[in-house]
PDB file of C-alpha atoms in Angstrom:
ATOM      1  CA  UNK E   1      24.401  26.896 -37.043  1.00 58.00           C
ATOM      2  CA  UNK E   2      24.394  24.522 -34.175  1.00 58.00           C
ATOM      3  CA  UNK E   3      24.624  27.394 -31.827  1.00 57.00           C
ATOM      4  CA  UNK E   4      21.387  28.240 -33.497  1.00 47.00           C
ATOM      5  CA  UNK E   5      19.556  25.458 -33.312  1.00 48.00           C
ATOM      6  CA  UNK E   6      20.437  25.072 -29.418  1.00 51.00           C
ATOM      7  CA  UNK E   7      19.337  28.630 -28.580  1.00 50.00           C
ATOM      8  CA  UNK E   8      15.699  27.954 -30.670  1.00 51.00           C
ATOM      9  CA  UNK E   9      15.207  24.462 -28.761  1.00 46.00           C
ATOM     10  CA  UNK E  10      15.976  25.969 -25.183  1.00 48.00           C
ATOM     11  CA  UNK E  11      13.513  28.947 -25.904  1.00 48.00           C
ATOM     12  CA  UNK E  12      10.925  26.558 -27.172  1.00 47.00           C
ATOM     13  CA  UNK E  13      11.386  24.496 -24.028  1.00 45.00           C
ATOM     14  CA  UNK E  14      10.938  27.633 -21.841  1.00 42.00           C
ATOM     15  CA  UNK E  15       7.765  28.721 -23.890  1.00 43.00           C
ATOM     16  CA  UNK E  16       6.221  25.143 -23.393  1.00 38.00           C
ATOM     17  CA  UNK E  17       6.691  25.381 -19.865  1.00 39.00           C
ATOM     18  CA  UNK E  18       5.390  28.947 -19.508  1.00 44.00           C
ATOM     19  CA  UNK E  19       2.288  27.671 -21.097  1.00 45.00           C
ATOM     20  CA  UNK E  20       1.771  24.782 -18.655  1.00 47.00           C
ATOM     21  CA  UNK E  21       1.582  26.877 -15.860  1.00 83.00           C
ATOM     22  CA  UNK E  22      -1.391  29.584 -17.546  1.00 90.00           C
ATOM     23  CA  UNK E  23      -4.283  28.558 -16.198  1.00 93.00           C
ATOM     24  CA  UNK E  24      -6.936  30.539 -18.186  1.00 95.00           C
ATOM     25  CA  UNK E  25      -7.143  34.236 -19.720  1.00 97.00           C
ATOM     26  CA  UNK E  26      -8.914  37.367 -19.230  1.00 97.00           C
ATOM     27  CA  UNK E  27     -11.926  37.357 -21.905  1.00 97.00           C
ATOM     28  CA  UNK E  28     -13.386  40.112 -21.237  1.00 97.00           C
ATOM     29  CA  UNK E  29     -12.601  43.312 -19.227  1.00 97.00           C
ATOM     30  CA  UNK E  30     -14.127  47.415 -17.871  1.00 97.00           C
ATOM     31  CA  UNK E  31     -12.179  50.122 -16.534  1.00 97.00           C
ATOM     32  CA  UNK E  32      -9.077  48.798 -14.538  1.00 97.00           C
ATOM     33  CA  UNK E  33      -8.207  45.478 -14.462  1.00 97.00           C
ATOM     34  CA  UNK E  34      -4.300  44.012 -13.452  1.00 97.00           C
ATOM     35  CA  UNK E  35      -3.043  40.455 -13.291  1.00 97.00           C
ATOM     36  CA  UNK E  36      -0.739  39.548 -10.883  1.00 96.00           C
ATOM     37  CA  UNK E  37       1.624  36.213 -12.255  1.00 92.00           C
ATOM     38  CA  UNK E  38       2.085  35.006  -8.123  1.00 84.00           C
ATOM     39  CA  UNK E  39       5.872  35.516  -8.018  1.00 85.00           C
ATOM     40  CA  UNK E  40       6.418  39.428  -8.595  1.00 85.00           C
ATOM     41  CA  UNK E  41       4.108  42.275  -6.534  1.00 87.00           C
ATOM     42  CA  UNK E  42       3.542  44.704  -9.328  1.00 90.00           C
ATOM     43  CA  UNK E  43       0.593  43.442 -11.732  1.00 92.00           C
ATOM     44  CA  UNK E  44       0.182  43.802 -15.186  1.00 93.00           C
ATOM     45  CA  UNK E  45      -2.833  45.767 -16.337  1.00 95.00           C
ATOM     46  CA  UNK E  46      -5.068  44.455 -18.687  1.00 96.00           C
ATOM     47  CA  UNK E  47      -5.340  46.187 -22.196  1.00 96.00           C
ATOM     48  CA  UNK E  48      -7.029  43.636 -24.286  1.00 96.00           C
ATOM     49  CA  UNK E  49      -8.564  40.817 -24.000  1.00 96.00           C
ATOM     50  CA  UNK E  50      -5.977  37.150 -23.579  1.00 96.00           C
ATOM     51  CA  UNK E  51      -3.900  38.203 -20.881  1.00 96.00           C
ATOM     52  CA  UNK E  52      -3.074  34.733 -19.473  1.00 96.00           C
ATOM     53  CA  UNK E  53      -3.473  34.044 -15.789  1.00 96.00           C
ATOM     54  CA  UNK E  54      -0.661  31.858 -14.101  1.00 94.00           C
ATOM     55  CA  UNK E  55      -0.831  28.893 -11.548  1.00 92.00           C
ATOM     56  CA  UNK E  56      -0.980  30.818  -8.161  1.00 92.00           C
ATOM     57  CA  UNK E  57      -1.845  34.218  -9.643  1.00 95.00           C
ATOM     58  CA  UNK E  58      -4.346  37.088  -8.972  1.00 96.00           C
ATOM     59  CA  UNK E  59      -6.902  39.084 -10.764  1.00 97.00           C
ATOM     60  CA  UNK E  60      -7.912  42.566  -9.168  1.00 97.00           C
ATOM     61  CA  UNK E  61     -10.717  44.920 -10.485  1.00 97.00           C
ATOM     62  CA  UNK E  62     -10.407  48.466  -9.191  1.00 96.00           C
ATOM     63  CA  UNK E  63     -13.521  51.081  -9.121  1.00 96.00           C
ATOM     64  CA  UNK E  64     -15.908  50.936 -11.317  1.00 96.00           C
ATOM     65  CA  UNK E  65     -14.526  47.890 -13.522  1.00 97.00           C
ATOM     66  CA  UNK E  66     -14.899  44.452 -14.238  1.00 97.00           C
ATOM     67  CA  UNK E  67     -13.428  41.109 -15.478  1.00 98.00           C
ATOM     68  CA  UNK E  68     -14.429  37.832 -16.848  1.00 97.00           C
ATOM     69  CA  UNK E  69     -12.116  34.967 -16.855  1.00 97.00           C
ATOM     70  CA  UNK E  70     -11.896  31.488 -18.984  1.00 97.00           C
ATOM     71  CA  UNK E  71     -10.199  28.963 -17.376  1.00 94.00           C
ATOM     72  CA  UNK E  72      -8.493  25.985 -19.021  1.00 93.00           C
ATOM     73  CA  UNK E  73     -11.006  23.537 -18.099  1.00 89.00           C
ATOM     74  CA  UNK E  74     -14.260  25.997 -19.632  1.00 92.00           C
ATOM     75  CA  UNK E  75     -15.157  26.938 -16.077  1.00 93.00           C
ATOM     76  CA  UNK E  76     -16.051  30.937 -15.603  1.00 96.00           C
ATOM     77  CA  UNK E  77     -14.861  33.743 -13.502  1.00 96.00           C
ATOM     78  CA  UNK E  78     -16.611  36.861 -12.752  1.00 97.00           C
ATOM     79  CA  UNK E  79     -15.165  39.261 -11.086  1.00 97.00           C
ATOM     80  CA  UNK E  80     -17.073  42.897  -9.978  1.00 97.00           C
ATOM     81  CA  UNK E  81     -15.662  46.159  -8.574  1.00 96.00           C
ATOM     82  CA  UNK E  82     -13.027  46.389  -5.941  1.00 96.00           C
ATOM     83  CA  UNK E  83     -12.480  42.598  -6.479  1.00 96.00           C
ATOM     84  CA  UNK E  84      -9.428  40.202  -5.589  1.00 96.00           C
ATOM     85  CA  UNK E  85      -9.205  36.567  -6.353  1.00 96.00           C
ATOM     86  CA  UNK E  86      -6.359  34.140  -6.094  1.00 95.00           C
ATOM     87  CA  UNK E  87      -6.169  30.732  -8.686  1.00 94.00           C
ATOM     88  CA  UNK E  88      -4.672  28.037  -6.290  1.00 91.00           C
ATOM     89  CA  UNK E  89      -3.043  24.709  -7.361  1.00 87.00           C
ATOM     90  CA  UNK E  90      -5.746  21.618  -7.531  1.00 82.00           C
ATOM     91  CA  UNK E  91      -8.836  23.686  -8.579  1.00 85.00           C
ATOM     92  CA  UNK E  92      -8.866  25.827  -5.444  1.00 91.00           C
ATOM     93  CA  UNK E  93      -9.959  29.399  -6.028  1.00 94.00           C
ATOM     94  CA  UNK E  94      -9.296  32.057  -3.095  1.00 94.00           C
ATOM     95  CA  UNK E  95     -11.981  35.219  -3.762  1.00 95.00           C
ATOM     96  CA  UNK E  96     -10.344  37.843  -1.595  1.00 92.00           C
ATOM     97  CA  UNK E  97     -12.618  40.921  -1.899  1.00 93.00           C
ATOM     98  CA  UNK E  98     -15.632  42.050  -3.571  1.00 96.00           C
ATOM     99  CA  UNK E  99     -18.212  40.268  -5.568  1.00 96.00           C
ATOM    100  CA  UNK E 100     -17.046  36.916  -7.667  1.00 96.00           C
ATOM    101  CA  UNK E 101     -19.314  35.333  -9.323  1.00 96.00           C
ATOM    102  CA  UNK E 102     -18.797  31.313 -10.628  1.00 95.00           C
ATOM    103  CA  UNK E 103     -19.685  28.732 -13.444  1.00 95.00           C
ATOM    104  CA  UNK E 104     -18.344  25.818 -13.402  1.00 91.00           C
ATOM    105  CA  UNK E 105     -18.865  22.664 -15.493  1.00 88.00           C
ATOM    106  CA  UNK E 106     -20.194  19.883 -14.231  1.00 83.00           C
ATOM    107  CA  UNK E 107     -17.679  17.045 -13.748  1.00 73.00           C
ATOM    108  CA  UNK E 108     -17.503  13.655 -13.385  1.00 69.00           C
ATOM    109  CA  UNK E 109     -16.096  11.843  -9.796  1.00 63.00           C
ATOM    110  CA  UNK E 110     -12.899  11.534 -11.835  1.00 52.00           C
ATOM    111  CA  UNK E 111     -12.211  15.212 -12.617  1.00 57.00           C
ATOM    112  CA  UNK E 112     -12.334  16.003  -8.800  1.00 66.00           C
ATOM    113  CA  UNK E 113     -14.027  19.013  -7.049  1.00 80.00           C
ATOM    114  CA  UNK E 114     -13.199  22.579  -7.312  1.00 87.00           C
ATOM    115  CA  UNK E 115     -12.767  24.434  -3.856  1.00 89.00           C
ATOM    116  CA  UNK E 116     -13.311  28.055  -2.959  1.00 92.00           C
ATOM    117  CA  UNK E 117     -11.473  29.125   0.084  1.00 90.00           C
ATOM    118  CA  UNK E 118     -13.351  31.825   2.512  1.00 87.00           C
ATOM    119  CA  UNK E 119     -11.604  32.635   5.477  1.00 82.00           C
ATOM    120  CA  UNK E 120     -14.333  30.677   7.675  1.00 81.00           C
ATOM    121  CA  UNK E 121     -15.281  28.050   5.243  1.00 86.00           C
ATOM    122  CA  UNK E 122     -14.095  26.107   2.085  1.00 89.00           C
ATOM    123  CA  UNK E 123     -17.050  25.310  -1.052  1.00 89.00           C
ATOM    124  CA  UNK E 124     -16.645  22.144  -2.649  1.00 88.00           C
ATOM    125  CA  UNK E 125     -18.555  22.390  -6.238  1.00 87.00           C
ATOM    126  CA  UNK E 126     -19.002  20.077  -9.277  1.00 78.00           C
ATOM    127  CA  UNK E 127     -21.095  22.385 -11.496  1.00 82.00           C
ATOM    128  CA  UNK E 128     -23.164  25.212 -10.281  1.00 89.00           C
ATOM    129  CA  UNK E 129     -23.386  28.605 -10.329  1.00 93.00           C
ATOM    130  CA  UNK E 130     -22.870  30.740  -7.562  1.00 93.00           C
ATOM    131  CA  UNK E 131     -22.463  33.892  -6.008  1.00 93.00           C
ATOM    132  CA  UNK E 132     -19.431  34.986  -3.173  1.00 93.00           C
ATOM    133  CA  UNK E 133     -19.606  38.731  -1.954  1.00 93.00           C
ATOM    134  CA  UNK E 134     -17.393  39.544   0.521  1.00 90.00           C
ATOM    135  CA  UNK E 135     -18.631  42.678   2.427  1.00 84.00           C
ATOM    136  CA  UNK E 136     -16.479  45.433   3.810  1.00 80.00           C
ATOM    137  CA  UNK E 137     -17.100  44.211   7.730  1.00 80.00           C
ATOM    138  CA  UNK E 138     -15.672  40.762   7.134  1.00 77.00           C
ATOM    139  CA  UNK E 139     -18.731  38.649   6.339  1.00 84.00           C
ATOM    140  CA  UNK E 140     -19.153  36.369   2.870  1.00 88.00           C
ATOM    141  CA  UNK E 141     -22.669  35.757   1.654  1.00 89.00           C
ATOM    142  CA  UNK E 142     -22.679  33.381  -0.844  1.00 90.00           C
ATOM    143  CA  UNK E 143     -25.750  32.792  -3.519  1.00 91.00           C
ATOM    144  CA  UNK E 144     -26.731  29.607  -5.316  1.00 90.00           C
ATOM    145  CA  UNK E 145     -28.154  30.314  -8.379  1.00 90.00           C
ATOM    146  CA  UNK E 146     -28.126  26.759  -9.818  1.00 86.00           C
ATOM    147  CA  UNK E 147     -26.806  23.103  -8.686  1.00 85.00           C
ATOM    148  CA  UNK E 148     -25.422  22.133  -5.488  1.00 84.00           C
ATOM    149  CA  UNK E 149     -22.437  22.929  -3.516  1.00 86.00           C
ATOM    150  CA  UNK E 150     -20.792  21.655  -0.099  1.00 86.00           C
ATOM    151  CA  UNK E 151     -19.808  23.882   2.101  1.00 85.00           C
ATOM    152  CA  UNK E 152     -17.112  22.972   5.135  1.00 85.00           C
ATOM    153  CA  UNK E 153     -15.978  25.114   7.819  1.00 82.00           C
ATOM    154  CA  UNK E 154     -12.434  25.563   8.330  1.00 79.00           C
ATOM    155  CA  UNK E 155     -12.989  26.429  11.940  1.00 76.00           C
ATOM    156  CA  UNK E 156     -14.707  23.149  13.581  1.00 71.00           C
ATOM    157  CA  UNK E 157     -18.388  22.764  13.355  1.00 72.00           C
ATOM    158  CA  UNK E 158     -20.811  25.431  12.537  1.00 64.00           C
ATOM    159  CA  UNK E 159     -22.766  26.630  15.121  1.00 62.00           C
ATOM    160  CA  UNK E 160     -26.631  26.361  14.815  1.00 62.00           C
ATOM    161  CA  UNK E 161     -28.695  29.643  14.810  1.00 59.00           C
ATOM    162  CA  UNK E 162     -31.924  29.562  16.382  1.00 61.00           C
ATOM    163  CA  UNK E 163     -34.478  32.060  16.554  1.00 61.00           C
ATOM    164  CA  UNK E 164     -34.341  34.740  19.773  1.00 59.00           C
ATOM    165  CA  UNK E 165     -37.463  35.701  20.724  1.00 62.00           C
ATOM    166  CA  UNK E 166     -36.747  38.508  23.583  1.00 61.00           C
ATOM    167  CA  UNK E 167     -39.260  39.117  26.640  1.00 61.00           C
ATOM    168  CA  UNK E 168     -40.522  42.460  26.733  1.00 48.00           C
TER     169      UNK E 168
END
């Protein structure tokens, strides 16, 4: 009996700290859809809707499918076709491919800022929504639909564009 009760407290103890590190769930889901937990390379593929997402773990759409994710905190994940995104520690999201689309909840100073890593710049957001396609030749275009965000390059300072006009 005490053996028992040993062996249910140790696999409560492992399920509470499973759950600690599951940072949202898959809501809703098209077509073919894996989550990757951040340790092991071979994803799980979603087949209904509550498959959690870990601390440092992926979501990948393939052709012609789609995800939504709920994070922990009520903030929203997108994700379109052909689309990768990473869930960092600290609120940092890492959109890797394809078209990602965001909404998250406005927050006080005290709940912090989330970040979204690009490869050329980092977005510091509070509550918006927003917009991050990353195109086949390497560039991100990123759309504001509502709110504000910050934007920092990773690289030094941006470089100013100024209109060309060529002499014919």
């Amino acid at each position: 009996m005490r053996n028992l009760f040993i062996t249910i407290l140790c696999l409560l103890t492992a399920a509470s700290s499973f759950a600690a590190d599951t940072i949202g769930k898959v809501t809703k889901y098209k077509g073919n859809v894996a989550v990757y937990d951040g340790t092991s390379p071979r994803g799980v593929e979603v087949k209904q809707p509550g498959v959690p997402i870990a601390l440092s773990g992926k979501v990948a759409t393939k052709r012609a499918s789609a995800a939504v994710i709920e994070l922990e905190t009520g903030d929203k994940v997108a994700l379109d076709e052909n689309s990768l995104i990473t869930f960092g520690k600290d609120s940092k999201f890492d959109p890797q491919g394809g078209k990602v689309v965001f909404k998250i909840k406005k927050r006080g100073a005290a709940a912090g800022v989330v970040k979204v890593g690009l490869k050329t710049a980092v977005i510091g957001v509070k509550g918006t929504e927003f917009l991050v396609d990353m195109t086949d030749e390497g560039k991100c275009n990123v759309y504001l639909k509502d709110g504000v965000i910050n934007v920092e390059s990773t690289e030094g300072e941006f470089k100013k564009q100024k209109a060309v006009e060529i002499d014919e």
